[in-house]
Each structure stands twice: as structure tokens, then as C-alpha cells.
PDB file of C-alpha atoms in Angstrom:
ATOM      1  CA  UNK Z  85     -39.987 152.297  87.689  1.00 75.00           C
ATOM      2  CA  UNK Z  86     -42.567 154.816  87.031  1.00 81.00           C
ATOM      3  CA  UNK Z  87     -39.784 156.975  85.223  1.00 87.00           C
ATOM      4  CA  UNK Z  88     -40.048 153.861  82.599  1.00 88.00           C
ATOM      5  CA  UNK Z  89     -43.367 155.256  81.462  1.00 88.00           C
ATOM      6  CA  UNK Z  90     -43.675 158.135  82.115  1.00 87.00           C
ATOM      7  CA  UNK Z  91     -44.823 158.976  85.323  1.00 89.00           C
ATOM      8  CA  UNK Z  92     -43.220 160.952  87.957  1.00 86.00           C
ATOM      9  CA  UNK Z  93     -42.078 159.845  91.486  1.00 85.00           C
ATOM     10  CA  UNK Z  94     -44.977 159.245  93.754  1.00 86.00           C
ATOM     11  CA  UNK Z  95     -43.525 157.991  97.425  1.00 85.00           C
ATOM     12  CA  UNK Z  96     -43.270 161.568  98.941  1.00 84.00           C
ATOM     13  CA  UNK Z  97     -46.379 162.460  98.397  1.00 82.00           C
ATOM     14  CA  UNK Z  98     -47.891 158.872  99.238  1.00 84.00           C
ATOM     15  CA  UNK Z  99     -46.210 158.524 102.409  1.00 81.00           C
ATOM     16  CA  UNK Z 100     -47.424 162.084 102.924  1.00 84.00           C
ATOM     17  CA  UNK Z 101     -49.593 163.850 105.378  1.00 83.00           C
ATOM     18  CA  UNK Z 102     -52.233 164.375 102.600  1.00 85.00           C
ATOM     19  CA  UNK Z 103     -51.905 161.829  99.993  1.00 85.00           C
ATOM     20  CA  UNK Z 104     -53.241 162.521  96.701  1.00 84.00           C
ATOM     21  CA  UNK Z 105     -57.014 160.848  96.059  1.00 83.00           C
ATOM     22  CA  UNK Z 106     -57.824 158.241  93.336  1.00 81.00           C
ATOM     23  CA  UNK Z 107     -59.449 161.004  91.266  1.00 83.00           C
ATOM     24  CA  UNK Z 108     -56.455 163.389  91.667  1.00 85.00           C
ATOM     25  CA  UNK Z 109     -54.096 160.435  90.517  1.00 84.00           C
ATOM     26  CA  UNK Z 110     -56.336 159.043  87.650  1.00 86.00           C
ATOM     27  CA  UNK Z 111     -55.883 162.709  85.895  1.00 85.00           C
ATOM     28  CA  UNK Z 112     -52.120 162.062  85.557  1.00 89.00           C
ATOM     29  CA  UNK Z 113     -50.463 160.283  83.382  1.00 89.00           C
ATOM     30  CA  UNK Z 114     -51.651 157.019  82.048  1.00 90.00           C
ATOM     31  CA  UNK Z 115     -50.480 154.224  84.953  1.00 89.00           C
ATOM     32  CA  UNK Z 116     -50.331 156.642  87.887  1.00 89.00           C
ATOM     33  CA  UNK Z 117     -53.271 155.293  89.048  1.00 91.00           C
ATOM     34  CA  UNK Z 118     -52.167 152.078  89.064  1.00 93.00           C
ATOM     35  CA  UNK Z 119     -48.582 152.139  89.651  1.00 92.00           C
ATOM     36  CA  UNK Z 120     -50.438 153.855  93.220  1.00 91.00           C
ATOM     37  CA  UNK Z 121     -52.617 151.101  93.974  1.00 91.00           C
ATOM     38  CA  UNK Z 122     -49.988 148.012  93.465  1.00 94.00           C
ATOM     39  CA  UNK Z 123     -47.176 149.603  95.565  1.00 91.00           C
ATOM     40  CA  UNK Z 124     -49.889 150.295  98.208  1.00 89.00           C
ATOM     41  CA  UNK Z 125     -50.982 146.904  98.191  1.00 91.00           C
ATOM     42  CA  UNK Z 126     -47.191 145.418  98.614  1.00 92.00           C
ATOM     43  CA  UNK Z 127     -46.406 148.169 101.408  1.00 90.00           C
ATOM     44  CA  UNK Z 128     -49.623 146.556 103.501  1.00 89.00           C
ATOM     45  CA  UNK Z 129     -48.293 143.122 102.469  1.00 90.00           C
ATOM     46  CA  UNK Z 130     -44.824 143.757 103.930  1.00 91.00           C
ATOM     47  CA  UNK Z 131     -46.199 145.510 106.448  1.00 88.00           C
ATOM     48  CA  UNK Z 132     -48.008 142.983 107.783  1.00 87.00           C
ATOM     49  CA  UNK Z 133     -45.177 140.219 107.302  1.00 88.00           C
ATOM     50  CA  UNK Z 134     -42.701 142.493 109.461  1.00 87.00           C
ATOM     51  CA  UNK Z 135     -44.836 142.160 112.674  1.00 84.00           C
ATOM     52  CA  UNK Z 136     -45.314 138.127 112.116  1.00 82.00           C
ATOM     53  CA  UNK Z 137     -48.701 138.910 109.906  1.00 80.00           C
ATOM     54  CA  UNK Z 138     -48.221 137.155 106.666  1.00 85.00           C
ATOM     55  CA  UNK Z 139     -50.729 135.186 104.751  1.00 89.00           C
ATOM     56  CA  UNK Z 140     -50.905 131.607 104.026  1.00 91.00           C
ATOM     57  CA  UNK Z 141     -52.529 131.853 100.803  1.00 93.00           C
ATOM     58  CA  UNK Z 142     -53.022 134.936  98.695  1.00 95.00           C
ATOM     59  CA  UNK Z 143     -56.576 135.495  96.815  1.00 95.00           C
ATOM     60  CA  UNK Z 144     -55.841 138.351  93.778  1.00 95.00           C
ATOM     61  CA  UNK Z 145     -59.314 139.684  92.692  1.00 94.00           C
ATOM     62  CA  UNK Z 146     -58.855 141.589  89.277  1.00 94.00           C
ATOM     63  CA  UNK Z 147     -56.272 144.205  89.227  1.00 93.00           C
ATOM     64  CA  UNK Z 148     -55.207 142.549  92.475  1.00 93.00           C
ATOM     65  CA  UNK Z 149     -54.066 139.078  91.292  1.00 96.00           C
ATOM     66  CA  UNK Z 150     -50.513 141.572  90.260  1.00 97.00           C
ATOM     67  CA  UNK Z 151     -49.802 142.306  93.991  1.00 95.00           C
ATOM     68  CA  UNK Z 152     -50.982 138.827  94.644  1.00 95.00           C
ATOM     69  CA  UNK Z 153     -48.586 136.660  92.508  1.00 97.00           C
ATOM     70  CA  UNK Z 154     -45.863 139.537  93.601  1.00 97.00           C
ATOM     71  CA  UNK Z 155     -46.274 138.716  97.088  1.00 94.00           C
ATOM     72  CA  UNK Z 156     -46.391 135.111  96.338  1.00 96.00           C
ATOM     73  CA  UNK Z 157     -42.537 135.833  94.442  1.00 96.00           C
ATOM     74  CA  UNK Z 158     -43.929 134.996  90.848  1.00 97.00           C
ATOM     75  CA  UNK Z 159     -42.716 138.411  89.909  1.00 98.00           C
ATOM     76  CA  UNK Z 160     -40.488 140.918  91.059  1.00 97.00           C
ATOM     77  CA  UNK Z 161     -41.232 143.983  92.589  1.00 96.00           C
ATOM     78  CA  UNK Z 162     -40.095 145.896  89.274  1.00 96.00           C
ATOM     79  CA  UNK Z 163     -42.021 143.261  87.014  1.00 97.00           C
ATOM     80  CA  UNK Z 164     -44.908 143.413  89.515  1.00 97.00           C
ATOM     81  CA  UNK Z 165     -45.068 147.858  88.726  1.00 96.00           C
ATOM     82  CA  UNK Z 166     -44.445 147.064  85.160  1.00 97.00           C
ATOM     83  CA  UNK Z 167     -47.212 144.480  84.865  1.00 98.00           C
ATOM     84  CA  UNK Z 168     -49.574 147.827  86.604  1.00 97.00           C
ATOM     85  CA  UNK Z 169     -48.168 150.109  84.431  1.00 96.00           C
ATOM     86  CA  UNK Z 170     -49.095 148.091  81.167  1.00 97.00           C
ATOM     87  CA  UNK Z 171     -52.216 147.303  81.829  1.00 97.00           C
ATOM     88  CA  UNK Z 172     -52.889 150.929  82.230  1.00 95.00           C
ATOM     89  CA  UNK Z 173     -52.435 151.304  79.040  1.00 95.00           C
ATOM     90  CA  UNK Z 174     -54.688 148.886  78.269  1.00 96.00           C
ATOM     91  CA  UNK Z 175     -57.705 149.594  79.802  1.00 95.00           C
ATOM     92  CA  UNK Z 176     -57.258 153.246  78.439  1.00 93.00           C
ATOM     93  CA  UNK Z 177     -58.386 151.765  75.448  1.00 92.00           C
ATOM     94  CA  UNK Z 178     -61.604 150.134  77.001  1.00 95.00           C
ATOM     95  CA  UNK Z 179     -64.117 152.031  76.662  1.00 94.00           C
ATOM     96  CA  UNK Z 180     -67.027 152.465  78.385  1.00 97.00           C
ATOM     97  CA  UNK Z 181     -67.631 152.059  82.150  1.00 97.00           C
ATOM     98  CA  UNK Z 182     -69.055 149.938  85.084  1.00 97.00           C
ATOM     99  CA  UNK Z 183     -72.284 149.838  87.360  1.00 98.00           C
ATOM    100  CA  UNK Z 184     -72.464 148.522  91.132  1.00 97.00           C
ATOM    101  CA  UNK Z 185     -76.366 147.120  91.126  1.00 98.00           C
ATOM    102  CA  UNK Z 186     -77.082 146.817  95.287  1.00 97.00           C
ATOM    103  CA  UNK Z 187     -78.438 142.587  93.986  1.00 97.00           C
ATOM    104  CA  UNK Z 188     -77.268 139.461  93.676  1.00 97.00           C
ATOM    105  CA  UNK Z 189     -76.609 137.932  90.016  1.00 98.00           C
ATOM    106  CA  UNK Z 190     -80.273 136.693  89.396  1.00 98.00           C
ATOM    107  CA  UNK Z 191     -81.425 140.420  89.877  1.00 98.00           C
ATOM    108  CA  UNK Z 192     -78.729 141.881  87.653  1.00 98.00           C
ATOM    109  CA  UNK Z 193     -79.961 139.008  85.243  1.00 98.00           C
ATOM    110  CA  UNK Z 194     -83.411 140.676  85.198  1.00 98.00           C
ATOM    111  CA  UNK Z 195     -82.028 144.236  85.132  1.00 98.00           C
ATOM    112  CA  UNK Z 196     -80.392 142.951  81.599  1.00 98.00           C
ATOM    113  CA  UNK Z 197     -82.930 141.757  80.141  1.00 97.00           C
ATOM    114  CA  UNK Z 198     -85.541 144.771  80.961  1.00 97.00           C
ATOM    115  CA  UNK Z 199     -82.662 146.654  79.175  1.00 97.00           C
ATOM    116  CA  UNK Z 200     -82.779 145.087  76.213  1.00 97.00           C
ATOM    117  CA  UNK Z 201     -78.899 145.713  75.478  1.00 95.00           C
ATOM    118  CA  UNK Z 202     -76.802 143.135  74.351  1.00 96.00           C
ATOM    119  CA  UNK Z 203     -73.797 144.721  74.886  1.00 97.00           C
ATOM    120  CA  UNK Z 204     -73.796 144.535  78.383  1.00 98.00           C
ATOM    121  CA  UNK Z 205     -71.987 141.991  80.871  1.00 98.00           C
ATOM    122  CA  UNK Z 206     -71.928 140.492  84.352  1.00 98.00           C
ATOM    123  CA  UNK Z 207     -68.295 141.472  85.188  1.00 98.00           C
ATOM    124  CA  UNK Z 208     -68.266 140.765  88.714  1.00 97.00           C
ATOM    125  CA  UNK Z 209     -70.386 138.746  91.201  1.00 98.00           C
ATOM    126  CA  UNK Z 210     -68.847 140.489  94.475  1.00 96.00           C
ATOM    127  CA  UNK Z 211     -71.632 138.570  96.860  1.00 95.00           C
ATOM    128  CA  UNK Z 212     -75.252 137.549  97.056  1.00 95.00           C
ATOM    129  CA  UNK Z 213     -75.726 141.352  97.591  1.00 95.00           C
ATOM    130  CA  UNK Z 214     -73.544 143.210  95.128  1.00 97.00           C
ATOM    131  CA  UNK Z 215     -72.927 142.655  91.063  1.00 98.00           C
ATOM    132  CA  UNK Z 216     -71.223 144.799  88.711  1.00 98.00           C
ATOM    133  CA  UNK Z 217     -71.958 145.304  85.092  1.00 98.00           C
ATOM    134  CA  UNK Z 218     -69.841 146.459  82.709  1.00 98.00           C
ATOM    135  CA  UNK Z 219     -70.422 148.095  78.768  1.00 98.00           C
ATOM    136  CA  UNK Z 220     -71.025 151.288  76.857  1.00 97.00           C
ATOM    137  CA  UNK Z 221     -72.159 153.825  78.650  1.00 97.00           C
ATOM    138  CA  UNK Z 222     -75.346 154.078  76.905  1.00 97.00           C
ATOM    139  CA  UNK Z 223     -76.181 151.057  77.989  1.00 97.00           C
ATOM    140  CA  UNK Z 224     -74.717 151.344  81.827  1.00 98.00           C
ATOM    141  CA  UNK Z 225     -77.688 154.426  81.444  1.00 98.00           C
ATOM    142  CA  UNK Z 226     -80.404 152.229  80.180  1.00 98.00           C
ATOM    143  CA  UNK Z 227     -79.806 149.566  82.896  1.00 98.00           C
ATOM    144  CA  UNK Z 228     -79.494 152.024  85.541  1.00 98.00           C
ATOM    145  CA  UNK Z 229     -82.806 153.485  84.460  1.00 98.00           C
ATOM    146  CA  UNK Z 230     -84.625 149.823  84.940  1.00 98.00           C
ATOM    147  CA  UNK Z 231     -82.585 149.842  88.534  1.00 98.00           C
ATOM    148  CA  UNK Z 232     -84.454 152.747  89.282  1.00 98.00           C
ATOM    149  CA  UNK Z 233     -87.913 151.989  88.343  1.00 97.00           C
ATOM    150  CA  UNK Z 234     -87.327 148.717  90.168  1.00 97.00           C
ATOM    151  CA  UNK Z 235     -86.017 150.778  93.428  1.00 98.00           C
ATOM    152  CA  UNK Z 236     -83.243 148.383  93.173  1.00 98.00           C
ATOM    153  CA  UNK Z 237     -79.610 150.423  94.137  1.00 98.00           C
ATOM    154  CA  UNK Z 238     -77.416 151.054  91.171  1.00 98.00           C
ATOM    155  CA  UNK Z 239     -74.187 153.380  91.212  1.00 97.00           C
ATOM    156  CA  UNK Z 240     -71.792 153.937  88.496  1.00 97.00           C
ATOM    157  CA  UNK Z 241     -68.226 152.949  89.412  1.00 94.00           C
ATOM    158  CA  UNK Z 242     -65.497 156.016  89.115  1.00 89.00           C
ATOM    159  CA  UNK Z 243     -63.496 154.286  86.491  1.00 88.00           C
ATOM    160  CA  UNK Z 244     -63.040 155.530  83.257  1.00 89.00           C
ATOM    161  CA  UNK Z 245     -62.913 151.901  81.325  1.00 94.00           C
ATOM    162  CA  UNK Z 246     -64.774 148.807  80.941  1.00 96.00           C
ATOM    163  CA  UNK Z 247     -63.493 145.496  82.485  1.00 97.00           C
ATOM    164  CA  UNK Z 248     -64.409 141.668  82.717  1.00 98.00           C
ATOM    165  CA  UNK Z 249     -66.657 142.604  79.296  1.00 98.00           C
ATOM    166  CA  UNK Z 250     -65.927 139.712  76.296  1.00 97.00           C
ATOM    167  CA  UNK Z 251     -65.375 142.437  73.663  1.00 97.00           C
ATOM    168  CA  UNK Z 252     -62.081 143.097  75.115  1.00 97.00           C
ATOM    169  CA  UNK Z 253     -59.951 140.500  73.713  1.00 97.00           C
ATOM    170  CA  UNK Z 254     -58.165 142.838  71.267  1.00 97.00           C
ATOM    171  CA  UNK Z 255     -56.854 144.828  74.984  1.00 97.00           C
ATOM    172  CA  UNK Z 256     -56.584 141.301  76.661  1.00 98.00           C
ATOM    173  CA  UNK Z 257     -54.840 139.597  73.829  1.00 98.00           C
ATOM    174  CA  UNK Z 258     -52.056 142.912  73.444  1.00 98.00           C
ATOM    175  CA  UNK Z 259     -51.323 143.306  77.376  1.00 98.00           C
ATOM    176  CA  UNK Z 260     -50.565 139.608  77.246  1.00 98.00           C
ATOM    177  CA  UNK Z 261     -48.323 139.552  74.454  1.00 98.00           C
ATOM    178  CA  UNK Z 262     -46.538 142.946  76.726  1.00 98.00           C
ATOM    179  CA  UNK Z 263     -45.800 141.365  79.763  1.00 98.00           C
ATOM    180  CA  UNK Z 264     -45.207 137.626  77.846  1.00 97.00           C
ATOM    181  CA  UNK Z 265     -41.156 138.276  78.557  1.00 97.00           C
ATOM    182  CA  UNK Z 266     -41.508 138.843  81.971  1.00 98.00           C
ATOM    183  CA  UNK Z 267     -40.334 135.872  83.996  1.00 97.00           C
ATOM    184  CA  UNK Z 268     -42.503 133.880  86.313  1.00 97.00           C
ATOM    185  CA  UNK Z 269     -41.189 132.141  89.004  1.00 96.00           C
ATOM    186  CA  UNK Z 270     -42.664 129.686  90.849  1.00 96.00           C
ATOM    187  CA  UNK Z 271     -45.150 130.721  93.807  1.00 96.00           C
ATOM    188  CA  UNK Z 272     -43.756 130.789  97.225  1.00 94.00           C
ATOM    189  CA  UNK Z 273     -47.388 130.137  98.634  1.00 93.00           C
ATOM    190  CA  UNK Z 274     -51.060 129.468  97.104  1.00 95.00           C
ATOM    191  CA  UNK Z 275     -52.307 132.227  95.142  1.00 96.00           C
ATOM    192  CA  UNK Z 276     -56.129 131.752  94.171  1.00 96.00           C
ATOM    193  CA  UNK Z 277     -57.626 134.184  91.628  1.00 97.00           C
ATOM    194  CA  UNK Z 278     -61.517 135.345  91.489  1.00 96.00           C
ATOM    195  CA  UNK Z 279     -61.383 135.312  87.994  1.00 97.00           C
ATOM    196  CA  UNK Z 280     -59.273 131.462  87.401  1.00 97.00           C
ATOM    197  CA  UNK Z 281     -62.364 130.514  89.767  1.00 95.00           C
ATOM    198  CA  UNK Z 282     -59.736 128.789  92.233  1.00 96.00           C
ATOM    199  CA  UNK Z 283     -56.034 128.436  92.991  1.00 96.00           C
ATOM    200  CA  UNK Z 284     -53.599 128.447  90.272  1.00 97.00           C
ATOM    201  CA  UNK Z 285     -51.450 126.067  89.814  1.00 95.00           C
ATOM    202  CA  UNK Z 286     -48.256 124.724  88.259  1.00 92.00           C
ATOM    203  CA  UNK Z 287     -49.079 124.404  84.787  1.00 92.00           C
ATOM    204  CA  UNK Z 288     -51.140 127.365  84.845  1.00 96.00           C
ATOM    205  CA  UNK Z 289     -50.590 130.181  82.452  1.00 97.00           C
ATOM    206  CA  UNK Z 290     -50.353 132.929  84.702  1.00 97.00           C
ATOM    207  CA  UNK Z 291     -49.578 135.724  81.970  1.00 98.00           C
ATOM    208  CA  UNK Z 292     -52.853 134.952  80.446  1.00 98.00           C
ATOM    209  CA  UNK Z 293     -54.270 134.288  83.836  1.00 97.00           C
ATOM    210  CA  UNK Z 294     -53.909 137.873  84.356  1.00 97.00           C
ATOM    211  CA  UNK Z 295     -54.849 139.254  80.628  1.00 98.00           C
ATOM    212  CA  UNK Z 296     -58.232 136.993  81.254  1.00 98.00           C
ATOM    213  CA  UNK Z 297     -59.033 139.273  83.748  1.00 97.00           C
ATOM    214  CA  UNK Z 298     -60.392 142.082  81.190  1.00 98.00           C
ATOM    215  CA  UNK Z 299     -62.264 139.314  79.303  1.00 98.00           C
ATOM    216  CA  UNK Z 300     -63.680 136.918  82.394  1.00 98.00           C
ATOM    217  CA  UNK Z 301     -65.896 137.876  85.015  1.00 98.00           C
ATOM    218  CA  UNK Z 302     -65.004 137.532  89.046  1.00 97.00           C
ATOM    219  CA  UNK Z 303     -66.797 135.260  91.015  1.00 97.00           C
ATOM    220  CA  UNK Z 304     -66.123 136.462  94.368  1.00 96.00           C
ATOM    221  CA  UNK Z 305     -68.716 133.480  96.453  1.00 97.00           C
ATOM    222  CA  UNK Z 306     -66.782 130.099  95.029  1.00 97.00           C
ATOM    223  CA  UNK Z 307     -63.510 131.197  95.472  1.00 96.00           C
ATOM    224  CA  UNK Z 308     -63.760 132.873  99.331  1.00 95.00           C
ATOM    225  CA  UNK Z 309     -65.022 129.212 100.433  1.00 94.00           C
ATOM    226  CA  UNK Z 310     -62.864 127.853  98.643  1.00 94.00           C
ATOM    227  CA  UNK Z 311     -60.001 129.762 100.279  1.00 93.00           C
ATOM    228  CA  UNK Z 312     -62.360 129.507 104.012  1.00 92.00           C
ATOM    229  CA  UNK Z 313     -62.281 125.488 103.233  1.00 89.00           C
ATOM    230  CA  UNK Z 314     -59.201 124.706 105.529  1.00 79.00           C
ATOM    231  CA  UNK Z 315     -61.198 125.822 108.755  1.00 78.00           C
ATOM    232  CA  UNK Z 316     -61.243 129.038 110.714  1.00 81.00           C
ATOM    233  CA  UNK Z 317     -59.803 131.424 108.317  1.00 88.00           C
ATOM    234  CA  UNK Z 318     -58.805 135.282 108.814  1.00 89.00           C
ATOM    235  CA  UNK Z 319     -58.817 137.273 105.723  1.00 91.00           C
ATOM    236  CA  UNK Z 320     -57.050 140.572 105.510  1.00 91.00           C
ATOM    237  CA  UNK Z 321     -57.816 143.419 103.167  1.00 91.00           C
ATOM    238  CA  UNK Z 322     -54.326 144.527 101.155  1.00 88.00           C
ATOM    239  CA  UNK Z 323     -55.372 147.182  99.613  1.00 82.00           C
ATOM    240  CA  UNK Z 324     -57.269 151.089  99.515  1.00 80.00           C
ATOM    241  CA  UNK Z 325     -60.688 150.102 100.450  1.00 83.00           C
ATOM    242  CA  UNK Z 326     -62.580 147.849 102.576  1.00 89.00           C
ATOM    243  CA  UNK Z 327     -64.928 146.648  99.664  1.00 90.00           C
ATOM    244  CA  UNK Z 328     -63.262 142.792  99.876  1.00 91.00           C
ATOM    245  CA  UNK Z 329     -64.001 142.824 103.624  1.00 92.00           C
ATOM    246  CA  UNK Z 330     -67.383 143.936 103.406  1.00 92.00           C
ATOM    247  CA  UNK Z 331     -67.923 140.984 100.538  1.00 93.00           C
ATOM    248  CA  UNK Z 332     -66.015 138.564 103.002  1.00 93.00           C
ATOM    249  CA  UNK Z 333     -68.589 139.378 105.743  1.00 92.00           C
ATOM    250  CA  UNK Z 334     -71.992 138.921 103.228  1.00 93.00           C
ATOM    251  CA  UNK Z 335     -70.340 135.719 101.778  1.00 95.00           C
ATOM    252  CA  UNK Z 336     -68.917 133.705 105.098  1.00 93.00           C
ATOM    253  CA  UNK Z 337     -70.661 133.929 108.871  1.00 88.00           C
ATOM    254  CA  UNK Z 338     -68.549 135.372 111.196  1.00 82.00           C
ATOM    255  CA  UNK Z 339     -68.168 131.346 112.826  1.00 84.00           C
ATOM    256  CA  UNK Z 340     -66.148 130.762 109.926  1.00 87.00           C
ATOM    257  CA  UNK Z 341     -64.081 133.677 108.937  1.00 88.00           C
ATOM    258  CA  UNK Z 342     -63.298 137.359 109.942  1.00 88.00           C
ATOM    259  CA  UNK Z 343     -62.181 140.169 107.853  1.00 90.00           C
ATOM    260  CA  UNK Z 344     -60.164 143.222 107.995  1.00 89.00           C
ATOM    261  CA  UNK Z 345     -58.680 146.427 106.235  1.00 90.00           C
ATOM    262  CA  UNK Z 346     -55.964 147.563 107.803  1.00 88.00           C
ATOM    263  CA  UNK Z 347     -55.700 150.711 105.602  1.00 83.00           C
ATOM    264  CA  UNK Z 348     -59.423 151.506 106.413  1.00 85.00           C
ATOM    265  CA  UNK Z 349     -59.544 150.746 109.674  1.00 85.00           C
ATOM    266  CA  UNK Z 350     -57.947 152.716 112.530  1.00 82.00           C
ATOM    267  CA  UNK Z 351     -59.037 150.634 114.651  1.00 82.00           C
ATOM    268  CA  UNK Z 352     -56.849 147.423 113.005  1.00 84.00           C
ATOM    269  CA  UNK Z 353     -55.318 145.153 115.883  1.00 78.00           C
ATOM    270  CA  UNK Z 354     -51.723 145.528 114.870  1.00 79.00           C
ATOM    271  CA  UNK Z 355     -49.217 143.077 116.392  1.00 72.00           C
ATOM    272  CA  UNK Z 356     -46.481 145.008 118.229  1.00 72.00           C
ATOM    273  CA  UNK Z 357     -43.241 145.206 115.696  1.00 64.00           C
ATOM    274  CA  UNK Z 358     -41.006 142.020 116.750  1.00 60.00           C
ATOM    275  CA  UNK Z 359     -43.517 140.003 118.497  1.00 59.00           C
ATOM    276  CA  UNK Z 360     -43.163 136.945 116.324  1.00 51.00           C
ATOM    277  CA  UNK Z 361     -46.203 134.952 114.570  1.00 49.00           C
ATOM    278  CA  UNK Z 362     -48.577 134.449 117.285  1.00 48.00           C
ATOM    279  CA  UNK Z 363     -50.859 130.597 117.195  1.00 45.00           C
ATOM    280  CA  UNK Z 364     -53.838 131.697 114.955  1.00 52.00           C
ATOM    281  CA  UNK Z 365     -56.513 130.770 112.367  1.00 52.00           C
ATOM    282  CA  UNK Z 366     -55.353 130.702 108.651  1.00 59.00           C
ATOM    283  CA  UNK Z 367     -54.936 134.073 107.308  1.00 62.00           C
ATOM    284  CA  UNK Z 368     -55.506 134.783 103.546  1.00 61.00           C
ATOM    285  CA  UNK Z 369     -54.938 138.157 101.606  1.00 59.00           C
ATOM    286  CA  UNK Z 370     -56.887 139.708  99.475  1.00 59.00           C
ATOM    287  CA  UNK Z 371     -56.416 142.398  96.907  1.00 54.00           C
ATOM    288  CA  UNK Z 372     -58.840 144.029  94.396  1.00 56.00           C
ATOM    289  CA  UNK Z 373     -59.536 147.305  93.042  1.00 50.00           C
ATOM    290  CA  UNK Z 374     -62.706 148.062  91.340  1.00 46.00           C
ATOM    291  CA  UNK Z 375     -65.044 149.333  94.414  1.00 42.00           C
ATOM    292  CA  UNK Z 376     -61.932 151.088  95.902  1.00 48.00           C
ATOM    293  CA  UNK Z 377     -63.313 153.869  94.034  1.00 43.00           C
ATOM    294  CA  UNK Z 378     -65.482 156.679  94.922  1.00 44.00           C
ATOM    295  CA  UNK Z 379     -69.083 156.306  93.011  1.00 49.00           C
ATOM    296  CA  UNK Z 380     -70.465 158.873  90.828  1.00 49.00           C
ATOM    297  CA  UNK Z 381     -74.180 158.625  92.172  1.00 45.00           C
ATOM    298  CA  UNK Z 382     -76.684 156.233  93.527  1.00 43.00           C
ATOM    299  CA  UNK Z 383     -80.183 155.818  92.054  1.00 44.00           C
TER     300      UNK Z 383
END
């Protein structure tokens, strides 16, 4: 699939003994990246199923909902890479970049207004610890500048785009219209979406669902309780990082859910292969991809 656009096999060096990092993959072709991150995501997905692991529900945050809705069978596997691959190209053309403030929303609220700059947005509400902004850069160096005076923690994400940021309809509007002919099937389990604010569902536009995602912001808090509602639940991280988990942990007390990465996290209680689904809580999977990446510095 990567041939399609452009970029060269990756699954030697992947399933390697020294895989190539984020930064090393961002400065190759356009969709690398990307193309990285969702066949990652399915590999811990199938992963999972094969030793009687599978989710319930799936919860797609971002970049993730495309590894979400392909583990839920919307899309195929080639679709799913395609759907990566174009919105790579995409976000190449969104400029700017995006701030981690160490605050809830309220404080980032503030942090805005010292700053005075209207082009900045709230792109993601990750807990009632962590926000991210997301604008010009100029701006992203203005607000970080109030963080600072304010001793309030602010790092700038390791992306080289904006996301979640209104002014991108012209990139959201174009990546829908790209991936418009690719067939969605109906979902083989729930699949809820940080950035729909809940679970999708059949009359749902899930094309634009995902093209929204460079416009809206996520909401992280509503939508884990939302997916915790049911009871006990265990969430499990299908992805790079172990940013989701840590949210999962600052949003829900450990009475009502626990969280995992199994990719971060040597220590991950793997079933044995061929030991069947076990009797156990609700498990939901999550994907994202924004605080997967390394940050440039902390003020």
C-alpha cells in the first residue's frame, strides 16, 4: 500500500531489532509517519484478539478513529492505510503547530486570553490536567511565554502541523472529498470518537466524521465515561505511547476502570496464546496519536 504513494516498504525495519523513531520516520516521505502509526495500531489490535483480548467497544481519538473504525470492519485494511496516507497529505498543508499546557481547559482559557491571539484554539481537552492548543507558531510562542510567567507547564508537541484548529476546513473539506469513494461498511462493534463527542452511529457520516477531526476539538473527559458507563471497564492502549492511559487514569478512579499500553509496558499481563477469552470487565480500545510524540521543550 505504501508503494501507492510513494513510500517504501516499512515491515522489516518495524518488526526490527531497532525500529526507526517518530522523528526518523516523519523526515521521509509524506505518509510514512502515518502509514507507521496505523499498521502499529492494527498489529496491537490483532494481537490482542489472537490471545482472547479483543475489545467490546473501540474509542478512536484523532488520528486514531482510522485504526478504530478498521478494527470495527468499517474499512479494510488497505482503505484503513489509504485513509493514513491521505490525510498525510493533508495536514502537510496545516501549518503551524501544537502546545501541551500541564492545565485543565479553564487554565488554557486564561493562558488565551493573556495572549491576546485570536488565532489560537483549544484542540484537545486530554483531562482535567492536560489541554492542547493549536495555531501559528507565533502565537504557540506568545502563549507559551504567559505559561511561563504563570509557572504553569507548557511543551510544544513534535508535530510539524496544526490540528483540531477551525481554519482548517479548506484541508478538512479536500481529505473528505479523497477518501469519499472508499466504502464503509457497517461496524462490527461500537466505535465512539473523542471528537463526534460519543458513539457513532448508523446514520452517521463517518467520512466526515473523520475529516472533522482537523476542524473539531477532542474532548477526552465525556466520552471515557461515556465508554466507563456499562460498569467496570478495562481500557487498553492500541497504539505507540501510553499518553491515553495516563488520561484514562486522571479522568476515571481506579474503582471504575484500569488502563494499559501494551506497547509501553513490559510489564503488560499478556494472556498465554490459545487460552480463550477469560470472564472479565468490559474492555475498550483506544487509539490516538498526538502526545505519542517526543516534545521539543518544557517551560
Amino acid at each position: 500500500m505504501g508503494a501507492e504513494f510513494g513510500i517504501p516498504p516499512l515491515a522489516k525495519e518495524m518488526l526490527g531489532e531497532d525500529p526507526p523513531t517518530g522523528r526518523e520516520l516523519a523526515a521521509r516521505p509524506v505518509g510514512t509517519l502515518q502509514l507507521a502509526l496505523f499498521c502499529s495500531s492494527v498489529a496491537v489490535h490483532r494481537a490482542l484478539r489472537s490471545v482472547g483480548f479483543g475489545p467490546d467497544q473501540v474509542l478512536g481519538v484523532s488520528f486514531g478513529e482510522i485504526a478504530a473504525l478498521t478494527a470495527a470492519g468499517v474499512f479494510t485494511l488497505a482503505d484503513g492505510a489509504r485513509i493514513a496516507c491521505l490525510l498525510a497529505r493533508q495536514l502537510a498543508c496545516c501549518e503551524g503547530g501544537m502546545t501541551l499546557i500541564g492545565a485543565g481547559e479553564d487554565i488554557a482559557r486564561e493562558l488565551l486570553r493573556a495572549a491576546g491571539r485570536a488565532d489560537l484554539a483549544v484542540a484537545c481537552v486530554n483531562g482535567p490536567g492536560e489541554t492542547i492548543v493549536s495555531g501559528p507558531l507565533p502565537g504557540l510562542w506568545t502563549l507559551e511565554e504567559q505559561a511561563a510567567r504563570r509557572c504553569v507547564p507548557a511543551s510544544r508537541l513534535r508535530l510539524p502541523f496544526s490540528s483540531h484548529h477551525p481554519a482548517l476546513t479548506g484541508p478538512a473539506d479536500a481529505f473528505a472529498a479523497a477518501i469519499g469513494p472508499l466504502a464503509a461498511r457497517p461496524a462490527r462493534l461500537p466505535v465512539l470518537s473523542a471528537v463526534h463527542g460519543g458513539r457513532y452511529g448508523p446514520g452517521d457520516d463517518l467520512h466526515r466524521g473523520m475529516a472533522n477531526c482537523l476542524v473539531r476539538p477532542v474532548r477526552m473527559p465525556p466520552v471515557v465515561r461515556q465508554a466507563a458507563s456499562g460498569g467496570r471497564v478495562v481500557f487498553v492502549e492500541a497504539g505507540t505511547g501510553q499518553a491515553l492511559t495516563r488520561n484514562i487514569r486522571q479522568i476515571l478512579p481506579p474503582g471504575v476502570a484500569t488502563a494499559h499500553a501494551p506497547l509501553a509496558d513490559a510489564a503488560f499481563p499478556w494472556p498465554p496464546p490459545g487460552t480463550g477469552p477469560a470472564a472479565r470487565p468490559s474492555r475498550t480500545t483506544l487509539w490516538s496519536h498526538h502526545d505519542d510524540h517526543p516534545h521539543h521543550a518544557t517551560r
